[in-house]
Amino acid sequence: QLVESGGGLVRAGDSLRLSCEASIPAFTDYNIGWFRQTPGKEREFVAGINWNGYHDHYEASVKGRFFISRDNVNYVVYLQMNSLKPDDTAIYYCAGDLNWGRLVAGLNEHWGQGTQVTVSP
């Protein structure tokens, strides 16, 4: 199970930190990613981190603003979001898979329920 938290309503330029608390077995074997979705659009990959935290990858529009990290002791993955823009408004989902390619493609074994992020102008 993956449970997201930390969403909310902020203004453009503000920061938020999302958390994804995991209770899946063998969490430290899983690659974890963040995805987002807005009404009428496909869910899109935002950021991913591999199982040991040594490799990460970002969607182009968030690179340099968003940072993903993980705590393999407490089974938590974070998404630090800086310089937020109205276009970042979406439901953000945490997801996990043992395969990096499947993670980035959105074909994940585990998904959270999502947390709403709203950025006002």
Coordinates of N, CA and C in Angstrom, one line a residue, residues 19-105:
S19 N 4.7 13.5 0.4 CA 5.3 12.3 1.0 C 4.5 11.1 0.5
C20 N 5.2 10.0 0.3 CA 4.6 8.7 0.0 C 5.0 7.7 1.0
E21 N 4.1 7.3 1.9 CA 4.5 6.3 2.9 C 4.1 4.9 2.3
A22 N 5.0 4.0 2.4 CA 4.8 2.6 1.8 C 4.8 1.6 2.9
S23 N 3.9 0.6 2.7 CA 3.8 -0.5 3.5 C 3.9 -1.8 2.7
I24 N 4.4 -1.7 1.5 CA 4.5 -2.9 0.6 C 5.7 -3.7 1.0
P25 N 5.6 -5.0 0.9 CA 6.7 -5.9 1.3 C 7.9 -5.6 0.4
A26 N 9.1 -5.7 0.9 CA 10.3 -5.5 0.1 C 10.4 -4.1 -0.5
F27 N 9.9 -3.1 0.2 CA 9.9 -1.7 -0.4 C 11.3 -1.3 -0.9
T28 N 12.4 -1.8 -0.3 CA 13.7 -1.3 -0.7 C 14.1 -1.9 -2.0
D29 N 13.3 -2.9 -2.5 CA 13.6 -3.4 -3.9 C 12.9 -2.7 -5.0
Y30 N 12.0 -1.8 -4.6 CA 11.1 -1.1 -5.5 C 11.6 0.2 -6.0
N31 N 11.5 0.4 -7.3 CA 11.6 1.8 -7.9 C 10.3 2.5 -7.6
I32 N 10.4 3.8 -7.3 CA 9.2 4.5 -6.9 C 9.1 5.8 -7.8
G33 N 7.9 6.1 -8.2 CA 7.8 7.3 -9.0 C 6.6 8.1 -8.6
W34 N 6.6 9.4 -9.1 CA 5.4 10.2 -8.9 C 4.8 10.5 -10.3
F35 N 3.5 10.5 -10.3 CA 2.8 10.8 -11.5 C 1.7 11.8 -11.2
R36 N 1.2 12.5 -12.2 CA 0.1 13.4 -12.0 C -0.9 13.4 -13.1
Q37 N -2.1 13.8 -12.7 CA -3.2 13.7 -13.7 C -4.2 14.9 -13.5
T38 N -4.6 15.5 -14.6 CA -5.6 16.5 -14.5 C -6.8 16.0 -15.3
P39 N -8.0 16.6 -15.0 CA -9.2 16.1 -15.7 C -9.1 16.2 -17.2
G40 N -9.4 15.1 -17.8 CA -9.4 15.0 -19.3 C -8.1 14.7 -19.9
K41 N -7.1 14.5 -19.1 CA -5.7 14.2 -19.6 C -5.3 12.8 -19.0
E42 N -4.3 12.3 -19.8 CA -3.7 11.0 -19.3 C -2.8 11.3 -18.1
R43 N -2.7 10.3 -17.3 CA -1.7 10.4 -16.2 C -0.3 10.5 -16.7
E44 N 0.5 11.4 -16.2 CA 1.9 11.5 -16.8 C 2.9 11.3 -15.7
F45 N 4.0 10.8 -16.1 CA 5.2 10.6 -15.3 C 5.8 12.0 -14.9
V46 N 6.1 12.1 -13.6 CA 6.7 13.4 -13.1 C 8.2 13.1 -12.7
A47 N 8.4 12.1 -11.9 CA 9.8 11.9 -11.4 C 9.8 10.5 -10.9
G48 N 11.0 9.9 -10.9 CA 11.2 8.5 -10.4 C 12.6 8.4 -9.8
I49 N 12.6 7.4 -8.9 CA 13.9 7.2 -8.2 C 14.1 5.7 -8.1
N50 N 15.3 5.2 -8.3 CA 15.5 3.7 -8.3 C 15.5 3.2 -6.9
W51 N 15.6 1.9 -6.8 CA 15.5 1.2 -5.5 C 16.4 1.7 -4.4
N52 N 17.7 2.0 -4.8 CA 18.7 2.4 -3.8 C 18.9 3.9 -3.7
G53 N 18.1 4.7 -4.5 CA 18.2 6.1 -4.5 C 19.4 6.7 -5.3
Y54 N 20.1 5.9 -6.0 CA 21.3 6.4 -6.7 C 21.0 7.0 -8.1
H55 N 19.8 6.7 -8.5 CA 19.4 7.2 -9.9 C 18.0 7.8 -9.8
D56 N 17.9 9.0 -10.5 CA 16.6 9.6 -10.6 C 16.4 10.1 -12.0
H57 N 15.1 10.4 -12.3 CA 14.8 10.9 -13.6 C 13.5 11.8 -13.5
Y58 N 13.5 12.8 -14.3 CA 12.4 13.8 -14.2 C 11.8 14.1 -15.6
E59 N 10.6 14.4 -15.6 CA 9.9 14.9 -16.7 C 10.4 16.3 -17.0
A60 N 10.6 16.7 -18.3 CA 11.3 17.9 -18.7 C 10.7 19.2 -18.0
S61 N 9.4 19.3 -17.8 CA 8.9 20.5 -17.3 C 9.1 20.8 -15.8
V62 N 9.5 19.7 -15.1 CA 9.8 19.9 -13.7 C 11.2 19.8 -13.3
K63 N 12.1 19.4 -14.3 CA 13.5 19.3 -14.0 C 14.1 20.6 -13.5
G64 N 14.8 20.5 -12.4 CA 15.4 21.7 -11.8 C 14.5 22.4 -10.8
R65 N 13.2 22.0 -10.8 CA 12.2 22.5 -9.8 C 11.8 21.5 -8.8
F66 N 11.6 20.2 -9.2 CA 11.2 19.1 -8.4 C 12.3 18.2 -8.1
F67 N 12.3 17.7 -6.9 CA 13.4 16.8 -6.5 C 12.8 15.6 -5.7
I68 N 13.2 14.4 -6.2 CA 12.6 13.2 -5.5 C 13.7 12.6 -4.6
S69 N 13.3 12.0 -3.5 CA 14.3 11.4 -2.6 C 13.5 10.3 -1.9
R70 N 14.3 9.4 -1.3 CA 13.7 8.3 -0.5 C 14.4 8.0 0.7
D71 N 13.7 7.5 1.7 CA 14.2 7.1 3.0 C 13.9 5.6 3.1
N72 N 14.9 4.8 2.9 CA 14.7 3.3 2.9 C 14.6 2.7 4.3
V73 N 14.9 3.5 5.3 CA 14.7 3.1 6.7 C 13.3 3.2 7.1
N74 N 12.7 4.3 6.8 CA 11.3 4.6 7.2 C 10.3 4.4 6.1
Y75 N 10.7 3.9 5.0 CA 9.8 3.5 3.9 C 9.0 4.7 3.4
V76 N 9.7 5.8 3.1 CA 9.0 7.0 2.6 C 9.8 7.5 1.4
V77 N 9.0 8.0 0.4 CA 9.5 8.7 -0.7 C 9.0 10.1 -0.7
Y78 N 9.8 11.1 -1.0 CA 9.4 12.5 -1.0 C 9.5 13.1 -2.4
L79 N 8.6 14.1 -2.7 CA 8.7 14.9 -3.9 C 8.7 16.4 -3.4
Q80 N 9.9 17.0 -3.4 CA 10.0 18.4 -3.1 C 9.7 19.2 -4.4
M81 N 8.7 20.0 -4.3 CA 8.3 20.8 -5.5 C 8.5 22.3 -5.2
N82 N 9.4 22.9 -5.9 CA 9.7 24.3 -5.8 C 9.2 25.1 -7.0
S83 N 9.1 26.4 -6.8 CA 8.7 27.3 -7.9 C 7.5 26.8 -8.6
L84 N 6.5 26.5 -7.8 CA 5.3 25.9 -8.4 C 4.6 26.8 -9.4
K85 N 4.0 26.2 -10.4 CA 3.3 27.0 -11.4 C 1.8 26.5 -11.5
P86 N 0.9 27.3 -12.0 CA -0.5 26.9 -12.1 C -0.6 25.6 -13.0
D87 N 0.3 25.4 -13.9 CA 0.3 24.2 -14.7 C 0.7 22.9 -14.0
D88 N 1.2 23.1 -12.7 CA 1.5 21.9 -11.9 C 0.3 21.4 -11.2
T89 N -0.8 22.1 -11.3 CA -2.1 21.7 -10.6 C -2.5 20.4 -11.1
A90 N -2.7 19.4 -10.2 CA -3.1 18.0 -10.6 C -3.3 17.2 -9.4
I91 N -3.8 16.0 -9.6 CA -3.7 15.0 -8.5 C -2.4 14.3 -8.7
Y92 N -1.6 14.2 -7.7 CA -0.3 13.5 -7.7 C -0.4 12.1 -7.1
Y93 N 0.1 11.2 -7.8 CA 0.1 9.8 -7.4 C 1.5 9.3 -7.2
C94 N 1.6 8.4 -6.2 CA 2.9 7.7 -5.9 C 2.7 6.3 -6.5
A95 N 3.7 5.7 -7.1 CA 3.6 4.4 -7.7 C 4.9 3.7 -7.5
G96 N 4.9 2.3 -7.5 CA 6.1 1.5 -7.4 C 6.1 0.3 -8.3
D97 N 7.3 0.0 -8.8 CA 7.4 -1.3 -9.5 C 8.9 -1.8 -9.4
L98 N 9.1 -3.0 -9.6 CA 10.4 -3.6 -9.5 C 11.2 -3.3 -10.7
N99 N 10.5 -3.0 -11.8 CA 11.2 -2.8 -13.1 C 11.2 -1.3 -13.4
W100 N 12.4 -0.7 -13.7 CA 12.5 0.7 -14.0 C 11.7 1.1 -15.2
G101 N 11.8 0.3 -16.3 CA 11.1 0.7 -17.5 C 9.5 0.7 -17.3
R102 N 9.1 -0.3 -16.5 CA 7.6 -0.3 -16.2 C 7.2 0.9 -15.3
L103 N 8.1 1.3 -14.4 CA 7.8 2.4 -13.6 C 7.6 3.7 -14.4
V104 N 8.6 4.0 -15.3 CA 8.5 5.2 -16.1 C 7.3 5.2 -17.1
A105 N 7.0 4.0 -17.5 CA 5.9 3.8 -18.5 C 4.5 3.9 -17.8

